[in-house]
Amino acid sequence: MSMSMVSKQSLLQPLTTTQLRRRVHLASSSVPPSRLRTRALMATENSPKVIDSHLHVWSSPQQAAEKYPYFPGQEPTLMGHVDFLLESMGEAGVDGALIVQPINHKFDHSYVTSVLKQHPSKFVGCCLANPAEDGTGINQLEDLLSKDGYRAVRFNPYLWPSGEPMTNEVGKAMFAKAGELGAPVGFMCMKGLDLHLSEIEELCTEFPSTVVLLDHLGFCKPPQNFEEEQIFSKLLNLSRFPTVYVKLSALFRVSRNPYPYEDLTDALSKIVSSYGANRIMWGSDFPYIVPECGYKEAKEAVCQLIQKAELSSSETEWIMGRTVYQLFNSRWSFL
C-alpha cells in the first residue's frame, strides 16, 4: 500500500477525544488575546438583556434623617435603598431597571435623582406627577424631564384633588407635556382599571402621541365571573391604541395564587395575543416583592409563566427587556 493511500485512509478515520481537544486548543491558542477579548465583548453586547421595568428605591433611615426625608405618614416598613437593590439585581442576573418615584418621598425626587446620577448606565427614572390645582406640577414635571434626566412619569389617580379626574385641565396639560417631551405615562389603577378606563381612553384619543404604560396588568386579576371577564376584555381592547403598553409587573398583586403565580398563564397568553410581546414588559415591584417571594424568584416566576404559555424565545426576549429597552431609546448602557 502506498504512502498516499495510507494518508488518505488516516484522514477518513474518526479523531480520538485527545486529538479533538488538541485541535481545539491549537485553534484557540492561535487567536490573539485582543481578538478573544473583542469576541467576548461582542457576545456580552449582543446577548439579551434583562431589564426590570418597574421598581422603587427609597432612602435608608439614616439617609432619611440626614438628607432625604420621608414624606410624613409614608415612612417605609421595608428596606429599599439602592445598595440593597443592586445586590438583589446582581444575584438575579438583572442588567438594568426603570425606577419609579415611590410614594414614600412623594413629590420630593431628590433621593431617586441622586441614584440616577450615581448609576446613569444602570437606571432610568420615572417621576411622579403632581396634580396640584394651582398647576405648579406642570412646571415641576417639565424640569424633572428636561433637567433632571427622568424619562417617564407616573399618574396616580388617587393623588388628584378629591372628585377631580385625571382628565382635568392640569391632568391634560401634564399628559400633553409628557408626550411633547417623549416621556411615557404610567397609570396606577390600584382600585380597579374600570374606575379609570374612560379617563385613559379620553387621554389616549386626545393626545395620541403620548405613550401609555399600564402598571401591573392594569390591576386586573384572572377573571372568575362575568363582570371580571368584561373588565379583562376592556384591558385587552385598549390594545387598539398603538401607544398603550402593559407591564407584566407585581405578579403578587394580581395573582390569586401564591408564588409562582401560575394562574396568570392564561392572562399572559391573551395579553400577548392582543398586544404582541413587543408591547409587554416585565417588572418586579421591588422591594415589595422581596417579602412575598424574593427578587430573584420574581424574575424566575415570570420565566416560568412564559414557558407555561409556550411563548417563543423572541417573545421572551421582548418581555424580559427588549420592549422597555427600545421604548426608552436604549437609555441603558451595559458596557
CSV table of N, CA, C and O in Angstrom, one decimal, residues 229-300:
chain,number,residue,atom,x,y,z
A,229,GLU,N,-64.6,39.2,33.6
A,229,GLU,CA,-64.3,38.9,32.2
A,229,GLU,C,-64.5,40.2,31.4
A,229,GLU,O,-63.7,40.5,30.5
A,230,GLN,N,-65.5,41.0,31.7
A,230,GLN,CA,-65.8,42.2,31.0
A,230,GLN,C,-64.7,43.2,31.2
A,230,GLN,O,-64.2,43.9,30.2
A,231,ILE,N,-64.2,43.3,32.4
A,231,ILE,CA,-63.1,44.3,32.7
A,231,ILE,C,-61.8,43.8,32.0
A,231,ILE,O,-61.1,44.6,31.4
A,232,PHE,N,-61.5,42.5,32.1
A,232,PHE,CA,-60.3,42.0,31.4
A,232,PHE,C,-60.4,42.2,29.9
A,232,PHE,O,-59.4,42.5,29.3
A,233,SER,N,-61.6,42.1,29.3
A,233,SER,CA,-61.8,42.3,27.9
A,233,SER,C,-61.5,43.8,27.6
A,233,SER,O,-60.9,44.1,26.5
A,234,LYS,N,-61.8,44.7,28.5
A,234,LYS,CA,-61.5,46.1,28.3
A,234,LYS,C,-60.0,46.4,28.3
A,234,LYS,O,-59.5,47.2,27.6
A,235,LEU,N,-59.3,45.6,29.2
A,235,LEU,CA,-57.8,45.7,29.2
A,235,LEU,C,-57.3,45.3,27.8
A,235,LEU,O,-56.4,46.0,27.3
A,236,LEU,N,-57.8,44.2,27.3
A,236,LEU,CA,-57.3,43.7,26.0
A,236,LEU,C,-57.7,44.7,24.9
A,236,LEU,O,-56.9,44.9,24.0
A,237,ASN,N,-58.9,45.3,25.0
A,237,ASN,CA,-59.3,46.2,24.0
A,237,ASN,C,-58.5,47.5,23.9
A,237,ASN,O,-58.5,48.2,22.9
A,238,LEU,N,-57.9,47.9,25.0
A,238,LEU,CA,-57.0,49.0,25.0
A,238,LEU,C,-55.8,48.9,24.0
A,238,LEU,O,-55.2,49.9,23.7
A,239,SER,N,-55.6,47.7,23.6
A,239,SER,CA,-54.5,47.4,22.6
A,239,SER,C,-54.8,48.1,21.3
A,239,SER,O,-53.9,48.2,20.4
A,240,ARG,N,-56.1,48.5,21.1
A,240,ARG,CA,-56.4,49.2,19.8
A,240,ARG,C,-55.7,50.6,19.7
A,240,ARG,O,-55.5,51.1,18.6
A,241,PHE,N,-55.2,51.1,20.9
A,241,PHE,CA,-54.4,52.3,20.8
A,241,PHE,C,-52.9,51.8,20.7
A,241,PHE,O,-52.4,51.1,21.6
A,242,PRO,N,-52.3,52.1,19.6
A,242,PRO,CA,-50.9,51.5,19.4
A,242,PRO,C,-49.8,52.1,20.4
A,242,PRO,O,-48.8,51.5,20.4
A,243,THR,N,-50.2,53.1,21.1
A,243,THR,CA,-49.2,53.7,22.1
A,243,THR,C,-49.4,53.1,23.5
A,243,THR,O,-48.7,53.5,24.4
A,244,VAL,N,-50.3,52.1,23.7
A,244,VAL,CA,-50.5,51.6,25.0
A,244,VAL,C,-49.7,50.3,25.2
A,244,VAL,O,-49.7,49.4,24.3
A,245,TYR,N,-48.9,50.2,26.3
A,245,TYR,CA,-48.1,49.1,26.6
A,245,TYR,C,-48.6,48.6,28.0
A,245,TYR,O,-49.2,49.3,28.8
A,246,VAL,N,-48.2,47.3,28.3
A,246,VAL,CA,-48.6,46.7,29.5
A,246,VAL,C,-47.4,46.2,30.3
A,246,VAL,O,-46.5,45.5,29.7
A,247,LYS,N,-47.4,46.5,31.6
A,247,LYS,CA,-46.4,46.0,32.4
A,247,LYS,C,-46.8,44.7,33.1
A,247,LYS,O,-47.8,44.6,33.8
A,248,LEU,N,-46.1,43.6,32.8
A,248,LEU,CA,-46.3,42.3,33.5
A,248,LEU,C,-45.5,42.4,34.8
A,248,LEU,O,-44.5,41.8,35.0
A,249,SER,N,-46.1,43.2,35.7
A,249,SER,CA,-45.3,43.5,36.9
A,249,SER,C,-46.1,43.2,38.2
A,249,SER,O,-47.4,43.1,38.1
A,250,ALA,N,-45.4,43.2,39.3
A,250,ALA,CA,-46.1,43.0,40.6
A,250,ALA,C,-47.0,41.8,40.6
A,250,ALA,O,-48.2,41.9,40.9
A,251,LEU,N,-46.6,40.6,40.1
A,251,LEU,CA,-47.5,39.5,39.9
A,251,LEU,C,-48.2,39.1,41.2
A,251,LEU,O,-49.4,38.7,41.2
A,252,PHE,N,-47.6,39.4,42.4
A,252,PHE,CA,-48.3,39.0,43.6
A,252,PHE,C,-49.5,39.9,43.9
A,252,PHE,O,-50.4,39.5,44.6
A,253,ARG,N,-49.6,41.0,43.2
A,253,ARG,CA,-50.7,41.9,43.4
A,253,ARG,C,-51.9,41.5,42.5
A,253,ARG,O,-53.1,41.9,42.8
A,254,VAL,N,-51.7,40.8,41.4
A,254,VAL,CA,-52.7,40.5,40.5
A,254,VAL,C,-53.1,39.0,40.5
A,254,VAL,O,-54.1,38.6,39.9
A,255,SER,N,-52.2,38.2,41.0
A,255,SER,CA,-52.5,36.7,41.1
A,255,SER,C,-53.4,36.4,42.3
A,255,SER,O,-53.3,37.0,43.3
A,256,ARG,N,-54.2,35.3,42.1
A,256,ARG,CA,-55.0,34.8,43.2
A,256,ARG,C,-54.3,33.7,43.9
A,256,ARG,O,-54.7,33.2,44.9
A,257,ASN,N,-53.1,33.3,43.3
A,257,ASN,CA,-52.4,32.1,43.9
A,257,ASN,C,-51.1,32.6,44.5
A,257,ASN,O,-50.6,33.7,44.1
A,258,PRO,N,-50.5,31.8,45.4
A,258,PRO,CA,-49.2,32.1,45.9
A,258,PRO,C,-48.1,31.9,44.8
A,258,PRO,O,-48.4,31.4,43.7
A,259,TYR,N,-46.9,32.3,45.1
A,259,TYR,CA,-45.8,32.0,44.2
A,259,TYR,C,-45.8,30.6,43.7
A,259,TYR,O,-46.0,29.7,44.5
A,260,PRO,N,-45.6,30.3,42.4
A,260,PRO,CA,-45.1,31.2,41.3
A,260,PRO,C,-46.2,31.8,40.5
A,260,PRO,O,-45.9,32.1,39.3
A,261,TYR,N,-47.4,32.0,41.0
A,261,TYR,CA,-48.5,32.8,40.4
A,261,TYR,C,-48.9,32.2,39.0
A,261,TYR,O,-49.1,32.9,38.0
A,262,GLU,N,-49.1,30.9,39.0
A,262,GLU,CA,-49.3,30.2,37.7
A,262,GLU,C,-50.7,30.4,37.2
A,262,GLU,O,-50.9,30.2,36.0
A,263,ASP,N,-51.6,31.0,38.0
A,263,ASP,CA,-52.9,31.3,37.4
A,263,ASP,C,-52.9,32.5,36.4
A,263,ASP,O,-53.9,32.7,35.8
A,264,LEU,N,-51.8,33.1,36.3
A,264,LEU,CA,-51.7,34.2,35.3
A,264,LEU,C,-51.3,33.7,33.9
A,264,LEU,O,-51.1,34.6,33.0
A,265,THR,N,-51.1,32.5,33.8
A,265,THR,CA,-50.6,31.9,32.5
A,265,THR,C,-51.6,32.3,31.3
A,265,THR,O,-51.2,32.8,30.3
A,266,ASP,N,-52.9,32.0,31.5
A,266,ASP,CA,-53.9,32.3,30.5
A,266,ASP,C,-54.0,33.8,30.2
A,266,ASP,O,-54.1,34.2,29.1
A,267,ALA,N,-53.9,34.6,31.3
A,267,ALA,CA,-54.0,36.0,31.1
A,267,ALA,C,-52.8,36.5,30.3
A,267,ALA,O,-53.0,37.3,29.4
A,268,LEU,N,-51.6,36.0,30.5
A,268,LEU,CA,-50.4,36.4,29.8
A,268,LEU,C,-50.6,36.0,28.3
A,268,LEU,O,-50.3,36.8,27.4
A,269,SER,N,-51.1,34.8,28.0
A,269,SER,CA,-51.3,34.4,26.6
A,269,SER,C,-52.3,35.3,25.9
A,269,SER,O,-52.0,35.7,24.7
A,270,LYS,N,-53.3,35.7,26.6
A,270,LYS,CA,-54.3,36.6,25.9
A,270,LYS,C,-53.8,38.0,25.7
A,270,LYS,O,-54.0,38.6,24.7
A,271,ILE,N,-53.0,38.5,26.7
A,271,ILE,CA,-52.4,39.8,26.5
A,271,ILE,C,-51.4,39.8,25.4
A,271,ILE,O,-51.3,40.8,24.6
A,272,VAL,N,-50.6,38.8,25.3
A,272,VAL,CA,-49.6,38.7,24.2
A,272,VAL,C,-50.3,38.6,22.9
A,272,VAL,O,-49.9,39.3,21.9
A,273,SER,N,-51.4,37.9,22.8
A,273,SER,CA,-52.2,37.8,21.5
A,273,SER,C,-52.8,39.2,21.1
A,273,SER,O,-52.8,39.5,19.9
A,274,SER,N,-53.2,40.0,22.1
A,274,SER,CA,-53.8,41.2,21.8
A,274,SER,C,-52.8,42.3,21.5
A,274,SER,O,-52.9,43.1,20.6
A,275,TYR,N,-51.7,42.4,22.4
A,275,TYR,CA,-50.8,43.5,22.3
A,275,TYR,C,-49.5,43.1,21.5
A,275,TYR,O,-48.9,44.0,20.9
A,276,GLY,N,-49.2,41.9,21.5
A,276,GLY,CA,-47.9,41.5,21.0
A,276,GLY,C,-46.8,41.6,22.0
A,276,GLY,O,-46.9,42.5,22.9
A,277,ALA,N,-45.8,40.7,22.0
A,277,ALA,CA,-44.8,40.7,23.1
A,277,ALA,C,-44.0,42.0,23.1
A,277,ALA,O,-43.5,42.4,24.1
A,278,ASN,N,-43.9,42.7,22.0
A,278,ASN,CA,-43.2,43.9,21.9
A,278,ASN,C,-43.9,45.1,22.5
A,278,ASN,O,-43.4,46.2,22.5
A,279,ARG,N,-45.0,44.9,23.2
A,279,ARG,CA,-45.7,45.9,23.9
A,279,ARG,C,-45.9,45.5,25.4
A,279,ARG,O,-46.8,46.0,26.1
A,280,ILE,N,-45.2,44.5,25.8
A,280,ILE,CA,-45.3,43.9,27.1
A,280,ILE,C,-43.9,43.9,27.8
A,280,ILE,O,-42.9,43.6,27.1
A,281,MET,N,-43.8,44.3,29.1
A,281,MET,CA,-42.5,44.4,29.7
A,281,MET,C,-42.6,43.8,31.2
A,281,MET,O,-43.6,44.1,31.9
A,282,TRP,N,-41.6,43.1,31.6
A,282,TRP,CA,-41.6,42.5,32.9
A,282,TRP,C,-41.2,43.6,33.9
A,282,TRP,O,-40.4,44.4,33.7
A,283,GLY,N,-41.8,43.5,35.1
A,283,GLY,CA,-41.4,44.3,36.2
A,283,GLY,C,-41.6,43.6,37.6
A,283,GLY,O,-42.5,42.8,37.7
A,284,SER,N,-40.8,43.9,38.5
A,284,SER,CA,-40.8,43.2,39.8
A,284,SER,C,-41.6,43.8,40.9
A,284,SER,O,-42.3,43.1,41.7
A,285,ASP,N,-41.7,45.2,40.9
A,285,ASP,CA,-42.2,45.9,42.0
A,285,ASP,C,-41.4,45.8,43.3
A,285,ASP,O,-41.9,45.7,44.4
A,286,PHE,N,-40.1,45.7,43.1
A,286,PHE,CA,-39.1,45.8,44.2
A,286,PHE,C,-39.3,47.1,45.0
A,286,PHE,O,-39.6,48.1,44.4
A,287,PRO,N,-39.2,47.1,46.3
A,287,PRO,CA,-38.8,46.0,47.2
A,287,PRO,C,-40.1,45.2,47.8
A,287,PRO,O,-39.9,44.3,48.6
A,288,TYR,N,-41.3,45.6,47.3
A,288,TYR,CA,-42.5,45.0,47.9
A,288,TYR,C,-42.5,43.5,47.6
A,288,TYR,O,-43.1,42.7,48.3
A,289,ILE,N,-41.8,43.1,46.5
A,289,ILE,CA,-41.8,41.7,46.1
A,289,ILE,C,-40.9,40.9,47.0
A,289,ILE,O,-41.1,39.6,47.1
A,290,VAL,N,-40.0,41.5,47.7
A,290,VAL,CA,-39.0,40.7,48.4
A,290,VAL,C,-39.6,39.9,49.5
A,290,VAL,O,-39.3,38.7,49.6
A,291,PRO,N,-40.5,40.4,50.4
A,291,PRO,CA,-41.1,39.5,51.4
A,291,PRO,C,-42.1,38.6,50.9
A,291,PRO,O,-42.5,37.6,51.5
A,292,GLU,N,-42.6,38.8,49.6
A,292,GLU,CA,-43.6,38.0,49.0
A,292,GLU,C,-43.0,36.7,48.5
A,292,GLU,O,-43.5,35.6,48.8
A,293,CYS,N,-41.8,36.8,47.8
A,293,CYS,CA,-41.2,35.6,47.2
A,293,CYS,C,-39.7,35.8,47.1
A,293,CYS,O,-39.0,34.8,46.9
A,294,GLY,N,-39.2,37.0,47.1
A,294,GLY,CA,-37.8,37.3,46.8
A,294,GLY,C,-37.6,37.9,45.4
A,294,GLY,O,-38.4,37.6,44.5
A,295,TYR,N,-36.6,38.7,45.2
A,295,TYR,CA,-36.4,39.4,44.0
A,295,TYR,C,-36.0,38.4,42.8
A,295,TYR,O,-36.6,38.4,41.8
A,296,LYS,N,-35.0,37.5,43.1
A,296,LYS,CA,-34.6,36.6,42.1
A,296,LYS,C,-35.8,35.7,41.7
A,296,LYS,O,-36.0,35.4,40.5
A,297,GLU,N,-36.6,35.3,42.7
A,297,GLU,CA,-37.7,34.4,42.4
A,297,GLU,C,-38.8,35.1,41.6
A,297,GLU,O,-39.5,34.5,40.8
A,298,ALA,N,-38.9,36.5,41.7
A,298,ALA,CA,-39.9,37.2,40.9
A,298,ALA,C,-39.5,37.1,39.5
A,298,ALA,O,-40.4,36.9,38.6
A,299,LYS,N,-38.3,37.2,39.1
A,299,LYS,CA,-37.8,37.0,37.8
A,299,LYS,C,-38.1,35.6,37.3
A,299,LYS,O,-38.6,35.4,36.2
A,300,GLU,N,-37.8,34.6,38.1
A,300,GLU,CA,-38.0,33.2,37.8
A,300,GLU,C,-39.5,32.9,37.6
A,300,GLU,O,-39.8,32.1,36.7
